[in-house]
Amino acid sequence: MKDIKRIEIIDLLKGNRNEEIGKEICVKGWVRTKRGNKNIAFIALNDGTIIHNIQIVVELASFDEEIMRRITTGACLRVNGKLVESVGQGQNVEVQATEIEIYGEADVDTYPLQKKGHTLEFLREIAHLRPRTNTFGAVFRIRHAMAYAIHKFYNDRRFFYWHSPIITASDAEGAGEMFQVTTLDLNNIPKTPEGKVDYSQDFYSRQTSLTVSGQLEGELGALSLGKIYTFGPTFRAENSNTPRHLSEFWMIEPEMAFYELEDNMNLAEDFIKYLVNYALENCKDDLEFLQNMYDKELISRLEFVVNNDFVRLKYTQAIEILEKADQKFEFPIAWGVDLQSEHERYLVEKHFKKPVILVDYPKEIKAFYMKQNDDGKTVRAMDVLFPKIGEIIGGSQREENIEKLVSRMKDVGIEPDEMKWYLDTRRFGSAPHSGFGLGFERLLLFVTGMVNIRDVIPFPRTPHNAEF
RNA sequence: UCCUCCUUAGCUCAGUUGGUUAGAGCACAUGACUGUUAAUCAUGGGGUCUUUGGUUCAAGUCCAAAAGGGGGAGCCA
């Protein structure tokens, strides 16, 4: 077979290599469909660079019957052929095959992907093969684009990518149940004389876990480099079984010195709008596919978010609106209670019909590190609420006053001595600062229009499920 | 973890008040068609009805439990 440098399918379909028309080129990829009659066959070939396929035209007279039989849905091919303008409708260019090599066959009796009709639930069971489908190809290309855009957004604004640790010894973050990390022999656990686990014999000589948030370490970065962000995996051992929770997910946590709550809100809104706009400008083909297949209003909803200001509202005002709502809630509403999903959904989807940033929550329902307001009752927390997916961002201005911070720690039962390194930020050169956390997969739910968070991460981790 | 629904061919589903050989579309095989667009048309093969136990002359169908999955809730991002 003639050795020709491979061209990626996106370049052929986007017209980037039109100077090759009339010449022999090489493409490589996986077969999506094969159809035709006894004289001619059409193979739709996809290499993952773009959602669309290149059409390979095969004159059967010049090819071995045996090789054509082995070309089935899912097989991987190397194809040499002449790039020509297409005779048929539906594509601008196609490849008139001259030579075909089969890299790998896909047995039709056992290859689970077919030309038609797979549910997302079925594809979840074959997560190792689902990226070969149009849907998951689109989702994961968008996932990449969003990850890239996150780094670009922060780099352009002079934020530094800060690597907070994955393994942590601080369990005082209060953000959820943690996965323990240990090298102890679980069949023979060393015990102290009191009968407790003897962690002094463990790898770190103390009890450690996977991180539930990089925020506390992020604050150390902000109070030295000025503006930082983290972007990494996060782990929660909660027994959450919903379409919005994973036990392993990715989170972006910016943290900024000298930012007050207002600045924090502005950054959060700019950030989300930037990402959504980036998707609109750079992932058009994939978004159009997802819109056609799953969500007819996807693109208009994304455009709406980019073009409209988020509503900004104090918790107290939200309670007033909910109390006046002409709708019965399962959970009664009153000042001081945390908002339930039904309440958030009412505000975002019914009352305002746009994203809402809620601020100044009662201190009792928020984390200890949030800056206390002068009213003595509320803290400078902010939650960004989105239609369909609920809380997409949670953040706050941080308490920089060490006395107030220690007092809150004691209120909620955290031993200040165990957080000495954290309190040192307030002890030495403390400063006003703020930050927030954005759930990466929840952002992707919004951008792709998918409804189950397990469908926007390649290998979802949920209770009882760690396959692949 | 709680509530609720689902599990029938490789995939997506139908299956009547419990009744004799469990159906369809797609996929697959064979054939037809000189360029198809998830091609079309014809014919054909393909099922321990998730598992276990129970009720009954008789269970895909009724009851119970388990496993897996969906939706809602809580926890949160």
PDB file of C-alpha atoms in Angstrom, chain A residues 95-369:
ATOM      1  CA  VAL A  95     -12.729   9.974  -1.247  1.00  0.00           C
ATOM      2  CA  GLN A  96     -12.658   7.631  -4.223  1.00  0.00           C
ATOM      3  CA  ALA A  97     -10.855   4.671  -2.673  1.00  0.00           C
ATOM      4  CA  THR A  98      -7.857   3.154  -4.425  1.00  0.00           C
ATOM      5  CA  GLU A  99      -6.448   1.072  -1.549  1.00  0.00           C
ATOM      6  CA  ILE A 100      -7.919   0.006   1.789  1.00  0.00           C
ATOM      7  CA  GLU A 101      -6.172  -1.554   4.755  1.00  0.00           C
ATOM      8  CA  ILE A 102      -8.167  -2.861   7.691  1.00  0.00           C
ATOM      9  CA  TYR A 103      -6.360  -1.990  10.919  1.00  0.00           C
ATOM     10  CA  GLY A 104      -8.933  -3.703  13.107  1.00  0.00           C
ATOM     11  CA  GLU A 105     -12.161  -5.548  12.430  1.00  0.00           C
ATOM     12  CA  ALA A 106     -15.278  -5.242  14.563  1.00  0.00           C
ATOM     13  CA  ASP A 107     -17.186  -8.510  14.739  1.00  0.00           C
ATOM     14  CA  VAL A 108     -20.807  -7.767  13.892  1.00  0.00           C
ATOM     15  CA  ASP A 109     -22.120 -10.352  16.325  1.00  0.00           C
ATOM     16  CA  THR A 110     -20.329  -8.946  19.344  1.00  0.00           C
ATOM     17  CA  TYR A 111     -19.630  -5.260  18.627  1.00  0.00           C
ATOM     18  CA  PRO A 112     -22.343  -3.532  20.670  1.00  0.00           C
ATOM     19  CA  LEU A 113     -22.637  -0.266  18.742  1.00  0.00           C
ATOM     20  CA  GLN A 114     -24.998  -0.226  15.811  1.00  0.00           C
ATOM     21  CA  LYS A 115     -26.109   2.320  13.294  1.00  0.00           C
ATOM     22  CA  LYS A 116     -29.241   3.127  15.258  1.00  0.00           C
ATOM     23  CA  GLY A 117     -31.144   3.484  18.433  1.00  0.00           C
ATOM     24  CA  HIS A 118     -29.024   3.343  21.571  1.00  0.00           C
ATOM     25  CA  THR A 119     -30.232   4.784  24.819  1.00  0.00           C
ATOM     26  CA  LEU A 120     -27.881   6.789  26.993  1.00  0.00           C
ATOM     27  CA  GLU A 121     -28.457   4.206  29.731  1.00  0.00           C
ATOM     28  CA  PHE A 122     -27.230   1.397  27.497  1.00  0.00           C
ATOM     29  CA  LEU A 123     -24.215   3.397  26.384  1.00  0.00           C
ATOM     30  CA  ARG A 124     -23.348   4.085  30.023  1.00  0.00           C
ATOM     31  CA  GLU A 125     -22.881   0.339  30.455  1.00  0.00           C
ATOM     32  CA  ILE A 126     -20.305   0.344  27.656  1.00  0.00           C
ATOM     33  CA  ALA A 127     -18.514   3.520  28.679  1.00  0.00           C
ATOM     34  CA  HIS A 128     -15.316   2.214  27.104  1.00  0.00           C
ATOM     35  CA  LEU A 129     -16.921   2.285  23.642  1.00  0.00           C
ATOM     36  CA  ARG A 130     -19.374   5.150  23.880  1.00  0.00           C
ATOM     37  CA  PRO A 131     -16.876   7.863  22.862  1.00  0.00           C
ATOM     38  CA  ARG A 132     -17.172   6.313  19.390  1.00  0.00           C
ATOM     39  CA  THR A 133     -20.751   7.522  19.114  1.00  0.00           C
ATOM     40  CA  ASN A 134     -21.760  10.884  17.699  1.00  0.00           C
ATOM     41  CA  THR A 135     -23.256  12.007  20.988  1.00  0.00           C
ATOM     42  CA  PHE A 136     -20.281  11.249  23.182  1.00  0.00           C
ATOM     43  CA  GLY A 137     -17.811  12.424  20.589  1.00  0.00           C
ATOM     44  CA  ALA A 138     -19.601  15.767  20.651  1.00  0.00           C
ATOM     45  CA  VAL A 139     -19.813  15.872  24.454  1.00  0.00           C
ATOM     46  CA  PHE A 140     -16.161  15.060  24.998  1.00  0.00           C
ATOM     47  CA  ARG A 141     -14.922  17.473  22.347  1.00  0.00           C
ATOM     48  CA  ILE A 142     -16.946  20.168  24.124  1.00  0.00           C
ATOM     49  CA  ARG A 143     -15.545  19.003  27.460  1.00  0.00           C
ATOM     50  CA  HIS A 144     -12.047  19.524  26.132  1.00  0.00           C
ATOM     51  CA  ALA A 145     -12.914  22.934  24.695  1.00  0.00           C
ATOM     52  CA  MET A 146     -14.317  24.067  28.035  1.00  0.00           C
ATOM     53  CA  ALA A 147     -11.234  22.874  29.904  1.00  0.00           C
ATOM     54  CA  TYR A 148      -9.035  24.783  27.486  1.00  0.00           C
ATOM     55  CA  ALA A 149     -11.231  27.889  27.728  1.00  0.00           C
ATOM     56  CA  ILE A 150     -11.004  27.820  31.525  1.00  0.00           C
ATOM     57  CA  HIS A 151      -7.225  27.989  31.410  1.00  0.00           C
ATOM     58  CA  LYS A 152      -7.331  30.680  28.740  1.00  0.00           C
ATOM     59  CA  PHE A 153      -9.842  32.788  30.672  1.00  0.00           C
ATOM     60  CA  TYR A 154      -7.723  32.829  33.800  1.00  0.00           C
ATOM     61  CA  ASN A 155      -4.375  33.104  32.104  1.00  0.00           C
ATOM     62  CA  ASP A 156      -5.608  36.130  30.145  1.00  0.00           C
ATOM     63  CA  ARG A 157      -6.625  37.757  33.445  1.00  0.00           C
ATOM     64  CA  ARG A 158      -3.290  37.070  35.150  1.00  0.00           C
ATOM     65  CA  PHE A 159      -4.515  34.273  37.391  1.00  0.00           C
ATOM     66  CA  PHE A 160      -2.030  31.516  38.206  1.00  0.00           C
ATOM     67  CA  TYR A 161      -2.908  27.844  37.919  1.00  0.00           C
ATOM     68  CA  TRP A 162      -2.384  26.618  41.468  1.00  0.00           C
ATOM     69  CA  HIS A 163      -2.108  22.945  42.303  1.00  0.00           C
ATOM     70  CA  SER A 164      -3.814  22.219  45.564  1.00  0.00           C
ATOM     71  CA  PRO A 165      -3.169  18.741  46.941  1.00  0.00           C
ATOM     72  CA  ILE A 166      -5.312  15.730  46.101  1.00  0.00           C
ATOM     73  CA  ILE A 167      -4.415  13.957  49.326  1.00  0.00           C
ATOM     74  CA  THR A 168      -5.244  15.973  52.409  1.00  0.00           C
ATOM     75  CA  ALA A 169      -5.122  15.600  56.163  1.00  0.00           C
ATOM     76  CA  SER A 170      -7.640  18.325  56.890  1.00  0.00           C
ATOM     77  CA  ASP A 171     -11.125  17.000  57.415  1.00  0.00           C
ATOM     78  CA  ALA A 172     -12.404  20.317  58.663  1.00  0.00           C
ATOM     79  CA  GLU A 173     -13.510  21.578  55.302  1.00  0.00           C
ATOM     80  CA  GLY A 174     -16.991  20.429  56.061  1.00  0.00           C
ATOM     81  CA  ALA A 175     -17.876  19.948  52.427  1.00  0.00           C
ATOM     82  CA  GLY A 176     -18.844  16.305  52.669  1.00  0.00           C
ATOM     83  CA  GLU A 177     -17.901  12.739  53.469  1.00  0.00           C
ATOM     84  CA  MET A 178     -14.348  11.844  52.487  1.00  0.00           C
ATOM     85  CA  PHE A 179     -12.624   8.842  50.951  1.00  0.00           C
ATOM     86  CA  GLN A 180      -9.882   7.653  53.255  1.00  0.00           C
ATOM     87  CA  VAL A 181      -6.395   7.114  51.820  1.00  0.00           C
ATOM     88  CA  THR A 182      -4.298   4.481  53.528  1.00  0.00           C
ATOM     89  CA  THR A 183      -1.599   1.906  52.974  1.00  0.00           C
ATOM     90  CA  LEU A 184      -2.492   0.031  56.161  1.00  0.00           C
ATOM     91  CA  ASP A 185      -3.314  -3.646  55.720  1.00  0.00           C
ATOM     92  CA  LEU A 186      -7.072  -3.635  56.100  1.00  0.00           C
ATOM     93  CA  ASN A 187      -6.996  -7.297  57.096  1.00  0.00           C
ATOM     94  CA  ASN A 188      -4.602  -6.536  59.921  1.00  0.00           C
ATOM     95  CA  ILE A 189      -5.150  -2.997  61.156  1.00  0.00           C
ATOM     96  CA  PRO A 190      -2.609  -1.805  63.757  1.00  0.00           C
ATOM     97  CA  LYS A 191      -4.266  -0.578  66.956  1.00  0.00           C
ATOM     98  CA  THR A 192      -3.230   1.786  69.724  1.00  0.00           C
ATOM     99  CA  PRO A 193      -3.363   0.614  73.353  1.00  0.00           C
ATOM    100  CA  GLU A 194      -6.777   2.303  73.530  1.00  0.00           C
ATOM    101  CA  GLY A 195      -7.996   0.076  70.720  1.00  0.00           C
ATOM    102  CA  LYS A 196      -8.204   2.760  68.047  1.00  0.00           C
ATOM    103  CA  VAL A 197      -6.589   2.621  64.614  1.00  0.00           C
ATOM    104  CA  ASP A 198      -2.902   3.453  64.964  1.00  0.00           C
ATOM    105  CA  TYR A 199      -2.445   5.944  62.144  1.00  0.00           C
ATOM    106  CA  SER A 200       1.149   6.595  63.215  1.00  0.00           C
ATOM    107  CA  GLN A 201       1.945   3.433  61.263  1.00  0.00           C
ATOM    108  CA  ASP A 202       0.131   4.681  58.155  1.00  0.00           C
ATOM    109  CA  PHE A 203       1.925   6.118  55.112  1.00  0.00           C
ATOM    110  CA  TYR A 204       1.714   9.748  56.260  1.00  0.00           C
ATOM    111  CA  SER A 205       1.782   8.881  59.967  1.00  0.00           C
ATOM    112  CA  ARG A 206      -1.699  10.339  60.213  1.00  0.00           C
ATOM    113  CA  GLN A 207      -5.188   9.866  58.881  1.00  0.00           C
ATOM    114  CA  THR A 208      -5.535  11.177  55.306  1.00  0.00           C
ATOM    115  CA  SER A 209      -8.239  11.450  52.701  1.00  0.00           C
ATOM    116  CA  LEU A 210      -8.914  12.540  49.138  1.00  0.00           C
ATOM    117  CA  THR A 211      -9.698  16.218  48.892  1.00  0.00           C
ATOM    118  CA  VAL A 212     -13.271  17.507  48.914  1.00  0.00           C
ATOM    119  CA  SER A 213     -12.143  21.014  47.971  1.00  0.00           C
ATOM    120  CA  GLY A 214      -8.930  22.817  47.167  1.00  0.00           C
ATOM    121  CA  GLN A 215     -10.220  26.045  48.606  1.00  0.00           C
ATOM    122  CA  LEU A 216      -8.313  26.283  51.873  1.00  0.00           C
ATOM    123  CA  GLU A 217      -5.023  25.695  50.096  1.00  0.00           C
ATOM    124  CA  GLY A 218      -6.236  28.003  47.345  1.00  0.00           C
ATOM    125  CA  GLU A 219      -6.520  30.820  49.866  1.00  0.00           C
ATOM    126  CA  LEU A 220      -2.819  30.378  50.629  1.00  0.00           C
ATOM    127  CA  GLY A 221      -2.076  30.940  46.958  1.00  0.00           C
ATOM    128  CA  ALA A 222      -4.334  33.980  46.694  1.00  0.00           C
ATOM    129  CA  LEU A 223      -2.720  35.590  49.723  1.00  0.00           C
ATOM    130  CA  SER A 224       0.668  35.423  48.057  1.00  0.00           C
ATOM    131  CA  LEU A 225       0.325  35.333  44.270  1.00  0.00           C
ATOM    132  CA  GLY A 226      -2.768  37.534  44.280  1.00  0.00           C
ATOM    133  CA  LYS A 227      -5.071  35.641  41.971  1.00  0.00           C
ATOM    134  CA  ILE A 228      -5.044  31.873  41.544  1.00  0.00           C
ATOM    135  CA  TYR A 229      -7.350  29.130  40.340  1.00  0.00           C
ATOM    136  CA  THR A 230      -7.375  25.415  40.864  1.00  0.00           C
ATOM    137  CA  PHE A 231      -8.771  22.937  38.363  1.00  0.00           C
ATOM    138  CA  GLY A 232      -8.601  19.333  39.368  1.00  0.00           C
ATOM    139  CA  PRO A 233     -10.455  16.262  40.554  1.00  0.00           C
ATOM    140  CA  THR A 234     -12.492  16.381  43.742  1.00  0.00           C
ATOM    141  CA  PHE A 235     -13.913  13.488  45.726  1.00  0.00           C
ATOM    142  CA  ARG A 236     -17.037  13.138  47.804  1.00  0.00           C
ATOM    143  CA  ALA A 237     -17.984   9.878  49.477  1.00  0.00           C
ATOM    144  CA  GLU A 238     -21.611  10.934  49.857  1.00  0.00           C
ATOM    145  CA  ASN A 239     -24.172   8.310  48.987  1.00  0.00           C
ATOM    146  CA  SER A 240     -25.708  10.580  46.395  1.00  0.00           C
ATOM    147  CA  ASN A 241     -27.711   8.932  43.646  1.00  0.00           C
ATOM    148  CA  THR A 242     -28.905  11.725  41.405  1.00  0.00           C
ATOM    149  CA  PRO A 243     -28.326  12.927  37.840  1.00  0.00           C
ATOM    150  CA  ARG A 244     -26.348  15.865  39.268  1.00  0.00           C
ATOM    151  CA  HIS A 245     -23.803  14.144  41.544  1.00  0.00           C
ATOM    152  CA  LEU A 246     -20.587  12.219  41.038  1.00  0.00           C
ATOM    153  CA  SER A 247     -18.268  10.884  43.715  1.00  0.00           C
ATOM    154  CA  GLU A 248     -15.320  11.948  41.523  1.00  0.00           C
ATOM    155  CA  PHE A 249     -15.784  15.211  39.708  1.00  0.00           C
ATOM    156  CA  TRP A 250     -13.761  18.189  38.523  1.00  0.00           C
ATOM    157  CA  MET A 251     -13.972  21.589  40.056  1.00  0.00           C
ATOM    158  CA  ILE A 252     -12.584  25.022  39.239  1.00  0.00           C
ATOM    159  CA  GLU A 253     -11.871  27.159  42.290  1.00  0.00           C
ATOM    160  CA  PRO A 254     -10.571  30.704  41.747  1.00  0.00           C
ATOM    161  CA  GLU A 255      -9.420  32.605  44.802  1.00  0.00           C
ATOM    162  CA  MET A 256      -8.531  36.297  44.725  1.00  0.00           C
ATOM    163  CA  ALA A 257      -6.870  38.662  47.181  1.00  0.00           C
ATOM    164  CA  PHE A 258      -8.510  42.096  47.471  1.00  0.00           C
ATOM    165  CA  TYR A 259     -11.757  40.901  45.872  1.00  0.00           C
ATOM    166  CA  GLU A 260     -14.924  41.650  47.786  1.00  0.00           C
ATOM    167  CA  LEU A 261     -18.206  39.873  47.242  1.00  0.00           C
ATOM    168  CA  GLU A 262     -19.216  42.243  44.439  1.00  0.00           C
ATOM    169  CA  ASP A 263     -15.959  41.554  42.567  1.00  0.00           C
ATOM    170  CA  ASN A 264     -16.469  37.859  43.165  1.00  0.00           C
ATOM    171  CA  MET A 265     -19.935  37.977  41.608  1.00  0.00           C
ATOM    172  CA  ASN A 266     -18.662  39.941  38.626  1.00  0.00           C
ATOM    173  CA  LEU A 267     -15.927  37.386  38.044  1.00  0.00           C
ATOM    174  CA  ALA A 268     -18.331  34.461  38.327  1.00  0.00           C
ATOM    175  CA  GLU A 269     -20.747  35.976  35.843  1.00  0.00           C
ATOM    176  CA  ASP A 270     -18.006  36.951  33.391  1.00  0.00           C
ATOM    177  CA  PHE A 271     -16.493  33.493  33.723  1.00  0.00           C
ATOM    178  CA  ILE A 272     -19.627  31.551  32.895  1.00  0.00           C
ATOM    179  CA  LYS A 273     -20.530  33.874  30.043  1.00  0.00           C
ATOM    180  CA  TYR A 274     -17.025  33.550  28.626  1.00  0.00           C
ATOM    181  CA  LEU A 275     -17.195  29.760  28.685  1.00  0.00           C
ATOM    182  CA  VAL A 276     -20.647  29.583  27.146  1.00  0.00           C
ATOM    183  CA  ASN A 277     -19.644  32.047  24.468  1.00  0.00           C
ATOM    184  CA  TYR A 278     -16.478  30.072  23.791  1.00  0.00           C
ATOM    185  CA  ALA A 279     -18.575  26.984  23.193  1.00  0.00           C
ATOM    186  CA  LEU A 280     -20.897  28.877  20.860  1.00  0.00           C
ATOM    187  CA  GLU A 281     -17.957  30.171  18.850  1.00  0.00           C
ATOM    188  CA  ASN A 282     -15.808  27.034  18.807  1.00  0.00           C
ATOM    189  CA  CYS A 283     -18.115  24.024  19.119  1.00  0.00           C
ATOM    190  CA  LYS A 284     -20.836  24.946  16.648  1.00  0.00           C
ATOM    191  CA  ASP A 285     -21.039  21.602  14.834  1.00  0.00           C
ATOM    192  CA  ASP A 286     -21.222  19.602  18.045  1.00  0.00           C
ATOM    193  CA  LEU A 287     -23.782  21.933  19.613  1.00  0.00           C
ATOM    194  CA  GLU A 288     -25.953  21.769  16.509  1.00  0.00           C
ATOM    195  CA  PHE A 289     -25.852  17.977  16.645  1.00  0.00           C
ATOM    196  CA  LEU A 290     -26.840  17.936  20.319  1.00  0.00           C
ATOM    197  CA  GLN A 291     -29.568  20.454  19.649  1.00  0.00           C
ATOM    198  CA  ASN A 292     -31.021  18.348  16.843  1.00  0.00           C
ATOM    199  CA  MET A 293     -30.875  15.120  18.795  1.00  0.00           C
ATOM    200  CA  TYR A 294     -31.682  16.085  22.368  1.00  0.00           C
ATOM    201  CA  ASP A 295     -32.609  19.660  23.085  1.00  0.00           C
ATOM    202  CA  LYS A 296     -34.256  21.914  20.518  1.00  0.00           C
ATOM    203  CA  GLU A 297     -33.662  25.085  22.559  1.00  0.00           C
ATOM    204  CA  LEU A 298     -30.025  24.403  23.431  1.00  0.00           C
ATOM    205  CA  ILE A 299     -28.320  27.093  21.374  1.00  0.00           C
ATOM    206  CA  SER A 300     -30.907  29.788  22.046  1.00  0.00           C
ATOM    207  CA  ARG A 301     -30.615  29.068  25.771  1.00  0.00           C
ATOM    208  CA  LEU A 302     -26.836  29.410  25.608  1.00  0.00           C
ATOM    209  CA  GLU A 303     -27.171  32.666  23.684  1.00  0.00           C
ATOM    210  CA  PHE A 304     -29.666  33.924  26.250  1.00  0.00           C
ATOM    211  CA  VAL A 305     -27.195  33.374  29.080  1.00  0.00           C
ATOM    212  CA  VAL A 306     -24.442  35.202  27.229  1.00  0.00           C
ATOM    213  CA  ASN A 307     -26.660  38.176  26.381  1.00  0.00           C
ATOM    214  CA  ASN A 308     -28.490  38.768  29.666  1.00  0.00           C
ATOM    215  CA  ASP A 309     -27.388  39.944  33.083  1.00  0.00           C
ATOM    216  CA  PHE A 310     -27.800  37.531  35.950  1.00  0.00           C
ATOM    217  CA  VAL A 311     -30.270  38.591  38.647  1.00  0.00           C
ATOM    218  CA  ARG A 312     -28.558  39.518  41.911  1.00  0.00           C
ATOM    219  CA  LEU A 313     -30.601  39.092  45.020  1.00  0.00           C
ATOM    220  CA  LYS A 314     -30.176  38.911  48.771  1.00  0.00           C
ATOM    221  CA  TYR A 315     -31.323  35.758  50.523  1.00  0.00           C
ATOM    222  CA  THR A 316     -33.805  37.843  52.542  1.00  0.00           C
ATOM    223  CA  GLN A 317     -35.391  39.190  49.350  1.00  0.00           C
ATOM    224  CA  ALA A 318     -35.587  35.692  47.924  1.00  0.00           C
ATOM    225  CA  ILE A 319     -37.475  34.539  51.006  1.00  0.00           C
ATOM    226  CA  GLU A 320     -39.943  37.400  50.557  1.00  0.00           C
ATOM    227  CA  ILE A 321     -40.553  36.415  46.941  1.00  0.00           C
ATOM    228  CA  LEU A 322     -41.044  32.785  47.882  1.00  0.00           C
ATOM    229  CA  GLU A 323     -43.440  33.661  50.683  1.00  0.00           C
ATOM    230  CA  LYS A 324     -45.572  35.600  48.208  1.00  0.00           C
ATOM    231  CA  ALA A 325     -45.370  32.876  45.543  1.00  0.00           C
ATOM    232  CA  ASP A 326     -48.696  31.537  44.358  1.00  0.00           C
ATOM    233  CA  GLN A 327     -47.335  28.027  44.558  1.00  0.00           C
ATOM    234  CA  LYS A 328     -47.390  25.454  47.319  1.00  0.00           C
ATOM    235  CA  PHE A 329     -43.995  24.129  48.337  1.00  0.00           C
ATOM    236  CA  GLU A 330     -43.426  20.755  49.871  1.00  0.00           C
ATOM    237  CA  PHE A 331     -40.935  22.340  52.263  1.00  0.00           C
ATOM    238  CA  PRO A 332     -42.309  25.451  54.012  1.00  0.00           C
ATOM    239  CA  ILE A 333     -40.328  28.615  53.537  1.00  0.00           C
ATOM    240  CA  ALA A 334     -39.109  30.831  56.361  1.00  0.00           C
ATOM    241  CA  TRP A 335     -36.145  33.109  57.018  1.00  0.00           C
ATOM    242  CA  GLY A 336     -33.268  30.999  58.290  1.00  0.00           C
ATOM    243  CA  VAL A 337     -33.975  27.763  56.453  1.00  0.00           C
ATOM    244  CA  ASP A 338     -31.811  26.604  53.585  1.00  0.00           C
ATOM    245  CA  LEU A 339     -33.457  26.817  50.185  1.00  0.00           C
ATOM    246  CA  GLN A 340     -34.652  23.512  48.732  1.00  0.00           C
ATOM    247  CA  SER A 341     -34.420  22.544  45.080  1.00  0.00           C
ATOM    248  CA  GLU A 342     -38.055  23.460  44.549  1.00  0.00           C
ATOM    249  CA  HIS A 343     -37.419  26.963  45.887  1.00  0.00           C
ATOM    250  CA  GLU A 344     -34.345  27.532  43.746  1.00  0.00           C
ATOM    251  CA  ARG A 345     -36.169  26.228  40.724  1.00  0.00           C
ATOM    252  CA  TYR A 346     -39.087  28.562  41.334  1.00  0.00           C
ATOM    253  CA  LEU A 347     -36.817  31.603  41.492  1.00  0.00           C
ATOM    254  CA  VAL A 348     -34.774  30.686  38.415  1.00  0.00           C
ATOM    255  CA  GLU A 349     -37.298  28.993  36.154  1.00  0.00           C
ATOM    256  CA  LYS A 350     -40.583  30.654  37.076  1.00  0.00           C
ATOM    257  CA  HIS A 351     -40.044  34.015  38.748  1.00  0.00           C
ATOM    258  CA  PHE A 352     -36.982  35.480  37.034  1.00  0.00           C
ATOM    259  CA  LYS A 353     -36.526  33.079  34.115  1.00  0.00           C
ATOM    260  CA  LYS A 354     -32.773  33.722  34.088  1.00  0.00           C
ATOM    261  CA  PRO A 355     -29.706  32.819  36.158  1.00  0.00           C
ATOM    262  CA  VAL A 356     -29.801  34.161  39.702  1.00  0.00           C
ATOM    263  CA  ILE A 357     -26.984  35.007  42.111  1.00  0.00           C
ATOM    264  CA  LEU A 358     -28.155  34.781  45.709  1.00  0.00           C
ATOM    265  CA  VAL A 359     -26.076  36.489  48.408  1.00  0.00           C
ATOM    266  CA  ASP A 360     -26.028  37.198  52.143  1.00  0.00           C
ATOM    267  CA  TYR A 361     -27.264  33.899  53.514  1.00  0.00           C
ATOM    268  CA  PRO A 362     -27.870  33.241  57.229  1.00  0.00           C
ATOM    269  CA  LYS A 363     -24.543  32.286  58.762  1.00  0.00           C
ATOM    270  CA  GLU A 364     -25.961  29.132  60.345  1.00  0.00           C
ATOM    271  CA  ILE A 365     -26.505  27.425  56.993  1.00  0.00           C
ATOM    272  CA  LYS A 366     -23.121  28.333  55.494  1.00  0.00           C
ATOM    273  CA  ALA A 367     -19.493  27.380  56.051  1.00  0.00           C
ATOM    274  CA  PHE A 368     -17.400  28.742  58.892  1.00  0.00           C
ATOM    275  CA  TYR A 369     -14.912  30.599  56.682  1.00  0.00           C
TER     276      TYR A 369
END
